[in-house]
Amino acid sequence: TATPTDSGTPLVKTKRRIDVAAEYAKHQRDRDTINLVVVGHVDAGKSTLMGHLLYALGQVNERTMRKFERDAEKIGKGSFAYAWVLDETEEERSRGVTMDVATSSFATKNRKFTLLDSPGHRDFVPNMISGASRADVAVLVVDASTGEFESGFDGNGQTREHAILIRSLGVRQLVVAVNKLDCVDWSQGRYADILDRLLAFLTGCGYLREDVRFVPVSGLKGTNLVRRIDDNGDSAAPDELRSWYVDETDATQGKPRAGPCLVDLLDTFTMPERPVSKAFRLAVTDFFRGGTFGSSNSVSVSGRIAQGHVQVGERVVVVPGGATGVVRSIDVDYVSEEWAVAGDSVVLMIQEVDMQQFSIGSVVCAGPPAKPIAAVQRFEAQLVVFDPQVPITNGFPALMHIQSLNVPVVVHKIIETLDQRTGEVVKRRPRHIRKGATARVEIRSETPVCLEVFKESKELGRVMLRKNGETIAAGIVTQLFSK
Ligand code: GDP
C-alpha cells in the first residue's frame, strides 16, 4: 500500500506518512548547526584563538588545560598551550583515545557550530581548503602587530588568498578577528587602519559590507573572546581598549557599553538555509553491507544530506546506475529516527538493492517521479587557482575532489580568465592560468560524476583540483553538459 509523500515519492511498507517539512519546522532550532572554518595567514594566531575560545566556552576540562600549560612550559613555549588544544586533539583522534577536548563543535547562546578541520600548525593550508569547501561561514584571523598585518596582507601573504578562496566557494558571512592587539597596546589607530584596508579589499572581492564584522581581540590573553570587556570579572580587560571600543547601538543609559565580543558576533551569524524542500540527495561518503537489522540484502550508507528530506519506507534511487531500493531505517547522529533533512549526518539502511550499486561519491536521490541528480562527464566550472608547480594549460590532468569522491579529470579547455573583483573577462582562451587567477574552464572526466550547478546546490556544486597531493584550485560548478 503505497501512499504519496509530500515530495510525491511513493512510500513503501509504512503505515504513516510523515509531513517531514512540517516536522522539521517544529524542531529546526534543536538540529541546525553552522559549519565554521577559521582562516588566515600562518602565525596569525588561529590555533591560539580557537583553543582559547573553546577553553573559555568550557569545551576543555581544567585538568587537560593545566597539562597543556605544563607541557608547553617544559619546552619553553608557554604561549603554545592554547594552540595545543587543537593540535593535541588531532593526535588523540588518530590514536583513538577518548577525548578530553571537544574541538569539533561548540555552542553560543543561539547558535551551534561545527568547527571544520581544526587549524593545527601542520598542513594547515590543505586542511583549510577541505574545510572551506564545506563552510557556511568563516572567521578570518589577522595579526595586528607591527609589520605582521602587512606581511600577511601584502605580497605572498595568505590573508587575501584565503578570503578570496572562501568567497569563491560561496561563503558570504565573515567575522574578522583583529588579533594580537595586545602587541600594539590596543591602539585604536592601528585597529581602524587594518579595518579600512581589509574592508576595501573584502568588499572589492564580493563580500557585502553588512556581512563582514570586525572585532578587536587577543587570542593569547583571551580578551574580548567570550565576554564583553565591561563585563564584571574580566580583570584583564585593558583600559586602552575600554576607552574606544564601545557599542554605539546600545547607549540606553547615556553611557555606551563595550562593543560586542567575538562570541556575540558568532551568535548573530544568519543561519544558512537548509534546502529542505528540494528533492532528496545524499552524497555517499561510506557504505557497508547489512546494518542494524543485519539483513543480508541491505546496504548501509552514510553521509550528510545535501538537500531535501527522507523518511523510513521511502523509495530511493542510486546515481550513477539508477538502481532503486527502499529506506528501511535512518540514523541521525547515531540515533534512530523516522526521518531526516538537509544538513543532517545520517546512516541510511537501504533494502532491495545490491552492494555493487554503490561507490563513494554515489548520490542517493528521491525515487520517481522526482528527477535524480545528473551524472556527467563534461561540465564547466569557475576556479580560483593557487600555486601549482606546473601551470594549468588545456589538457591538464588532475584529481578532482568533490565531497568524498576523488576522480581523475582533465582541464579540457580554459575558456577565459576573470577579474576577481568584478567578474569581468580579462582574457579569452588564454594558454594557461596564472597563479592566483580566477578562470572559467571546461572539465572532462572518464567516469560519470554526480554534480549540480552551485546555484542549485552548495554541497554538490563545489569542486577542488589536486595534483601531486597538493590542492591547486577550487571553485564552483557553473554548467553541466549532458553529452
Ligand atoms: P596559527 O599559525 O595562525 O595557528 O598561529 P598560532 O596560534 O600558532 O600563533 C602563532 C604565535 O602567535 C604563537 O607564538 C602564539 O603564542 C602567538 N599569539 C597568538 N595569539 C596571540 C595574541 O593574541 N597575542 C600575542 N601577543 N601573541 C599571540
XYZ file of C-alpha atoms and ligand atoms in Angstrom:
511
model
C 0.000 0.000 0.000
C 1.832 2.991 -1.264
C 0.937 6.467 -0.040
C 2.438 9.581 -1.572
C 4.859 11.669 0.482
C 4.835 15.422 0.205
C 7.625 15.125 -2.353
C 5.442 12.825 -4.403
C 7.617 9.752 -3.889
C 5.553 6.663 -3.044
C 6.054 5.266 0.446
C 6.548 1.564 0.830
C 5.868 -0.542 3.907
C 4.937 2.102 6.421
C 1.552 2.882 7.820
C 2.019 6.535 8.485
C 3.067 9.271 6.113
C 5.081 11.991 7.821
C 4.964 15.587 6.683
C 8.705 15.945 7.083
C 8.872 19.620 6.137
C 6.327 20.471 8.837
C 8.040 18.278 11.442
C 11.346 19.857 10.589
C 9.945 23.353 11.005
C 8.968 22.447 14.577
C 12.357 21.027 15.507
C 14.590 23.220 13.430
C 16.184 25.046 16.338
C 17.452 21.900 18.067
C 19.009 20.458 14.979
C 20.732 23.120 12.945
C 24.432 23.714 13.185
C 26.546 26.166 11.249
C 29.760 24.947 9.633
C 32.554 27.330 10.588
C 36.026 27.498 9.089
C 38.884 29.554 10.570
C 41.253 31.058 8.029
C 44.175 33.483 7.936
C 47.904 33.845 7.425
C 50.246 31.388 9.131
C 51.022 32.514 12.695
C 48.133 34.977 12.742
C 47.079 33.141 15.893
C 44.250 30.943 14.593
C 45.036 27.931 16.796
C 45.632 30.008 19.898
C 42.428 31.959 19.354
C 40.214 28.931 18.750
C 41.894 26.939 21.525
C 41.308 29.747 23.980
C 37.741 30.204 22.785
C 36.950 26.505 23.228
C 38.548 26.543 26.671
C 36.614 29.632 27.720
C 33.392 28.026 26.494
C 34.050 25.012 28.695
C 34.913 22.561 25.929
C 38.238 21.664 27.547
C 38.423 20.468 31.119
C 40.714 22.204 33.635
C 42.897 19.173 34.165
C 43.667 18.868 30.482
C 44.304 22.596 30.121
C 46.748 22.535 33.072
C 48.522 19.622 31.413
C 48.906 21.593 28.164
C 50.286 24.518 30.145
C 52.812 22.355 31.984
C 53.935 20.631 28.797
C 54.250 23.923 26.982
C 56.284 25.451 29.848
C 58.582 22.428 29.845
C 59.690 23.107 26.321
C 59.817 26.841 26.925
C 56.790 27.650 24.796
C 54.191 28.571 27.348
C 52.244 30.568 24.827
C 51.510 27.441 22.797
C 49.299 25.854 25.427
C 46.062 27.050 23.848
C 47.137 26.130 20.344
C 47.689 22.608 21.653
C 44.041 22.286 22.490
C 43.565 21.887 18.749
C 46.820 20.153 17.857
C 46.600 17.532 20.546
C 43.126 16.554 19.531
C 44.183 15.597 16.052
C 46.701 13.238 17.553
C 44.295 11.817 20.084
C 41.789 11.322 17.347
C 44.227 9.371 15.219
C 45.164 7.212 18.189
C 41.522 6.690 19.024
C 41.955 7.950 22.585
C 38.846 9.169 24.370
C 38.921 12.885 24.079
C 39.088 15.310 26.958
C 38.620 18.052 24.463
C 35.628 18.557 22.246
C 37.007 20.698 19.476
C 34.701 19.801 16.691
C 31.715 21.676 17.992
C 30.672 24.439 20.352
C 27.602 26.483 21.083
C 26.854 30.140 21.689
C 23.593 31.421 23.128
C 21.556 30.974 19.953
C 23.777 29.032 17.607
C 25.534 25.692 17.360
C 28.755 25.436 15.391
C 30.729 22.652 13.798
C 34.366 23.675 13.572
C 35.743 22.357 10.304
C 39.249 20.926 10.234
C 40.849 22.417 13.293
C 43.623 24.758 12.270
C 46.539 22.840 13.763
C 50.036 24.002 12.940
C 50.964 21.445 10.341
C 49.473 21.281 6.905
C 47.035 23.969 7.743
C 46.528 25.192 4.218
C 45.379 21.894 2.683
C 43.195 21.331 5.741
C 41.781 24.773 5.435
C 40.799 24.179 1.840
C 38.907 20.982 2.534
C 37.251 22.695 5.491
C 36.424 25.717 3.382
C 34.706 23.542 0.822
C 32.053 22.694 3.406
C 31.905 26.028 5.236
C 28.793 28.119 5.767
C 30.629 30.990 7.497
C 34.216 31.927 8.357
C 36.377 33.657 10.907
C 39.340 35.426 9.315
C 42.155 35.977 11.808
C 44.661 38.770 11.137
C 47.751 39.644 13.160
C 47.652 43.331 14.149
C 51.195 43.515 15.461
C 53.671 45.863 13.821
C 54.659 44.723 10.347
C 52.787 41.418 10.693
C 49.452 42.516 9.308
C 51.337 43.822 6.301
C 53.266 40.604 5.714
C 50.046 38.606 5.832
C 48.170 41.029 3.599
C 50.691 42.162 1.026
C 52.835 40.097 -1.310
C 52.673 36.398 -0.635
C 50.532 36.587 2.498
C 47.612 34.225 2.820
C 45.102 36.758 4.120
C 43.942 37.737 0.650
C 44.235 34.239 -0.768
C 42.062 32.735 1.953
C 39.471 35.498 1.795
C 39.151 35.064 -1.979
C 39.073 31.295 -1.727
C 36.225 31.084 0.744
C 34.284 33.719 -1.162
C 34.690 31.723 -4.380
C 33.389 28.680 -2.547
C 30.238 30.587 -1.718
C 30.915 31.793 1.854
C 29.316 35.190 2.397
C 29.380 35.887 6.115
C 32.671 36.700 7.754
C 33.921 37.810 11.153
C 37.392 39.336 11.075
C 39.236 38.837 14.364
C 41.848 41.589 14.572
C 44.210 39.616 16.792
C 47.323 40.311 18.889
C 46.192 43.868 19.582
C 47.926 43.434 22.945
C 51.177 43.718 20.991
C 50.346 47.255 19.876
C 48.930 48.486 23.219
C 45.373 48.134 21.943
C 45.898 51.038 19.589
C 42.668 52.368 18.155
C 44.557 53.856 15.219
C 46.069 50.502 14.274
C 42.682 48.770 14.519
C 40.987 51.425 12.395
C 43.724 51.296 9.788
C 43.516 47.496 9.453
C 39.746 47.686 9.306
C 39.847 50.247 6.481
C 42.315 48.304 4.408
C 40.543 44.976 4.846
C 37.151 46.423 4.183
C 38.251 47.959 0.898
C 39.719 44.636 -0.130
C 36.845 42.425 1.032
C 34.058 44.494 -0.476
C 36.181 44.583 -3.622
C 36.200 40.809 -3.881
C 32.498 40.362 -3.474
C 31.657 40.474 0.240
C 28.793 42.740 1.220
C 29.615 45.392 3.800
C 26.869 44.215 6.161
C 28.086 40.607 6.044
C 31.569 41.466 7.336
C 32.074 42.262 11.021
C 35.274 43.160 12.868
C 36.304 42.530 16.455
C 39.483 43.536 18.338
C 40.872 40.573 20.319
C 43.843 38.903 21.908
C 43.607 35.165 21.491
C 46.539 34.653 23.808
C 45.173 36.748 26.665
C 41.601 35.796 25.959
C 40.492 39.414 25.702
C 37.092 40.066 24.117
C 36.569 36.443 23.109
C 33.574 35.275 25.121
C 32.829 38.262 27.355
C 32.471 41.943 26.656
C 35.303 43.885 28.190
C 32.990 45.772 30.563
C 31.544 42.566 31.978
C 32.496 42.299 35.615
C 35.056 39.673 36.206
C 37.241 40.264 33.203
C 40.012 41.886 35.189
C 42.433 41.569 32.307
C 40.397 43.950 30.147
C 42.794 46.681 29.083
C 41.819 50.285 29.820
C 43.031 51.434 26.451
C 40.606 49.120 24.651
C 37.809 50.144 27.000
C 38.364 53.771 26.130
C 37.428 53.368 22.481
C 35.708 50.021 21.838
C 32.099 50.945 22.506
C 28.784 49.731 21.199
C 27.181 52.758 19.619
C 23.917 50.959 19.039
C 23.492 50.362 22.752
C 23.673 53.723 24.539
C 20.473 53.290 26.525
C 21.743 54.750 29.790
C 23.554 57.586 28.102
C 26.815 55.758 28.693
C 27.527 53.319 25.852
C 28.553 49.835 26.838
C 31.528 47.980 25.423
C 31.309 46.695 21.863
C 30.438 43.071 21.093
C 32.917 40.291 21.821
C 33.795 37.548 19.326
C 31.114 35.189 20.613
C 28.462 37.927 20.347
C 29.290 38.239 16.669
C 29.318 34.485 16.073
C 25.924 34.380 17.704
C 24.463 36.738 15.110
C 25.527 34.790 12.030
C 22.466 34.202 9.902
C 21.514 30.532 9.805
C 22.374 29.089 6.419
C 19.280 27.982 4.647
C 18.801 24.218 4.615
C 17.246 23.344 1.260
C 14.641 21.084 2.818
C 12.005 21.463 0.121
C 14.240 20.351 -2.766
C 14.409 16.747 -3.984
C 16.307 14.427 -1.642
C 20.063 13.984 -2.282
C 22.675 12.253 -0.138
C 26.276 12.021 -1.316
C 27.665 8.713 -0.071
C 30.847 9.043 1.996
C 30.898 5.416 3.133
C 28.858 2.235 2.739
C 28.828 -1.309 4.044
C 26.744 -4.459 3.823
C 23.955 -5.029 6.308
C 23.120 -2.689 9.128
C 21.280 -2.564 12.404
C 18.780 -5.149 11.206
C 21.541 -7.387 9.976
C 19.698 -8.468 6.859
C 21.886 -9.591 4.009
C 20.078 -7.861 1.153
C 20.574 -4.415 2.639
C 23.290 -1.804 2.450
C 24.045 0.947 4.953
C 25.243 4.231 3.518
C 26.498 7.253 5.392
C 26.854 10.917 4.513
C 25.367 14.335 5.062
C 22.057 15.078 3.378
C 22.774 17.776 0.810
C 19.161 18.678 0.180
C 15.578 17.592 0.695
C 14.356 15.029 3.204
C 13.854 11.307 3.524
C 11.709 9.023 5.659
C 11.560 5.352 6.501
C 9.712 3.409 3.807
C 10.551 5.787 1.001
C 11.866 4.547 -2.332
C 15.222 5.970 -3.382
C 17.426 5.735 -6.446
C 21.208 5.408 -6.599
C 23.111 7.518 -9.164
C 25.095 6.639 -11.269
C 23.439 3.377 -12.189
C 19.816 4.077 -11.396
C 19.165 1.109 -9.093
C 16.305 1.641 -6.664
C 15.813 0.495 -3.087
C 13.712 1.185 -0.022
C 14.872 3.025 3.094
C 14.481 0.605 5.981
C 15.989 2.695 8.790
C 17.550 6.108 9.375
C 20.120 7.086 11.985
C 20.773 10.771 12.574
C 23.976 11.305 14.564
C 23.727 7.639 15.624
C 20.170 7.928 16.926
C 17.423 6.045 15.129
C 14.854 8.406 13.571
C 11.896 8.141 11.232
C 13.032 10.983 9.012
C 15.947 13.261 8.294
C 16.515 16.514 6.405
C 19.190 18.537 4.604
C 22.156 19.196 6.864
C 21.749 16.010 8.932
C 24.588 13.491 9.070
C 22.911 10.147 8.582
C 23.277 6.437 8.087
C 20.522 5.041 5.868
C 19.889 1.332 5.679
C 18.565 0.611 2.220
C 16.909 -2.673 1.202
C 16.275 -4.332 -2.118
C 19.459 -3.006 -3.646
C 22.788 -4.614 -4.307
C 26.018 -3.508 -2.652
C 27.654 -3.300 -6.123
C 25.381 -0.396 -6.961
C 27.201 1.894 -4.529
C 30.512 3.649 -4.578
C 31.947 6.578 -2.686
C 30.572 9.610 -4.484
C 27.303 7.895 -5.436
C 24.310 10.063 -4.701
C 21.160 8.566 -3.214
C 18.188 10.523 -4.561
C 14.431 10.662 -4.100
C 12.781 7.946 -6.187
C 10.402 8.502 -9.112
C 8.649 10.704 -10.018
C 11.359 13.038 -8.646
C 14.202 13.739 -11.065
C 17.516 12.250 -9.872
C 20.824 14.111 -9.940
C 22.726 14.213 -13.240
C 25.872 12.125 -13.661
C 28.027 13.922 -16.219
C 31.396 13.562 -17.886
C 31.662 17.150 -19.060
C 30.967 20.386 -17.176
C 32.031 23.964 -16.712
C 33.481 25.382 -13.507
C 34.755 28.679 -12.197
C 38.016 28.099 -10.368
C 40.500 30.023 -8.262
C 43.970 28.721 -8.988
C 46.529 28.601 -6.160
C 50.150 27.845 -6.761
C 50.530 24.764 -8.967
C 54.072 23.535 -9.670
C 53.172 23.219 -13.336
C 50.906 25.871 -14.900
C 47.389 24.755 -15.797
C 47.028 24.581 -19.576
C 44.486 22.960 -21.905
C 44.578 19.194 -21.386
C 45.947 19.458 -17.839
C 45.280 16.230 -15.895
C 44.362 16.476 -12.189
C 42.485 14.712 -9.453
C 39.079 16.223 -8.764
C 37.742 16.172 -5.267
C 34.043 16.597 -4.580
C 32.523 15.657 -1.250
C 34.347 12.370 -0.529
C 34.972 11.459 -4.119
C 38.343 11.627 -5.845
C 38.221 11.180 -9.591
C 40.796 11.744 -12.357
C 39.810 14.578 -14.686
C 41.299 16.756 -17.396
C 41.015 20.521 -17.656
C 39.951 20.187 -21.245
C 39.799 23.843 -22.112
C 40.446 27.181 -20.438
C 37.534 29.307 -21.586
C 38.547 32.637 -20.076
C 40.187 34.275 -17.097
C 38.112 36.633 -14.984
C 38.755 39.660 -12.811
C 38.499 38.503 -9.217
C 36.808 41.657 -8.088
C 34.394 42.484 -10.879
C 33.948 39.081 -12.536
C 34.640 40.678 -15.917
C 36.501 38.764 -18.608
C 40.232 39.526 -18.593
C 41.290 37.223 -21.395
C 39.522 34.731 -23.636
C 41.104 31.356 -24.368
C 44.383 32.033 -22.527
C 47.187 29.462 -22.881
C 47.479 28.983 -19.150
C 46.042 30.220 -15.866
C 48.294 32.383 -13.744
C 48.807 31.731 -10.051
C 46.065 33.381 -8.039
C 43.818 33.960 -11.056
C 40.152 33.104 -11.492
C 39.134 31.243 -14.633
C 36.191 29.574 -16.304
C 37.174 26.120 -17.568
C 35.648 23.030 -19.111
C 36.445 19.841 -17.214
C 36.099 16.286 -18.521
C 36.028 13.015 -16.626
C 36.238 9.472 -17.951
C 33.690 8.245 -15.476
C 30.332 9.921 -14.822
C 30.323 12.196 -11.770
C 27.251 13.310 -9.837
C 27.195 17.097 -9.851
C 24.847 20.038 -9.521
C 25.489 23.609 -10.530
C 26.415 25.632 -7.475
C 23.344 27.844 -7.798
C 21.208 24.736 -7.250
C 23.305 23.059 -4.565
C 26.145 24.419 -2.466
C 27.102 20.957 -1.327
C 27.159 19.216 -4.682
C 28.395 22.154 -6.703
C 31.807 22.807 -5.127
C 34.909 21.143 -6.551
C 38.636 21.112 -5.874
C 41.506 20.047 -8.071
C 44.608 18.355 -6.700
C 47.906 17.430 -8.241
C 50.745 15.505 -6.570
C 48.962 15.686 -3.242
C 48.581 19.457 -3.385
C 45.347 21.363 -3.799
C 45.895 23.565 -6.821
C 42.450 25.034 -7.467
C 38.976 25.268 -6.002
C 35.689 26.577 -7.224
C 32.108 26.094 -8.219
C 30.262 24.241 -10.959
C 28.559 26.656 -13.336
C 27.172 24.412 -16.091
C 26.587 20.715 -16.803
C 26.717 19.160 -20.261
C 24.716 16.010 -20.888
C 26.863 14.838 -23.814
P 48.371 29.969 13.657
O 49.533 29.538 12.812
O 47.567 31.021 12.964
O 47.519 28.847 14.170
O 49.015 30.739 14.931
P 49.283 30.241 16.418
O 48.024 30.169 17.178
O 50.143 29.053 16.401
O 50.089 31.502 16.995
C 51.325 31.901 16.448
C 52.127 32.631 17.516
O 51.471 33.845 17.891
C 52.290 31.849 18.807
O 53.576 32.056 19.314
C 51.244 32.442 19.708
O 51.571 32.310 21.072
C 51.248 33.890 19.301
N 49.959 34.536 19.546
C 48.745 34.073 19.158
N 47.767 34.933 19.528
C 48.372 35.956 20.181
C 47.887 37.155 20.798
O 46.693 37.454 20.827
N 48.819 37.969 21.349
C 50.142 37.686 21.348
N 50.970 38.530 21.920
N 50.641 36.554 20.774
C 49.766 35.704 20.180
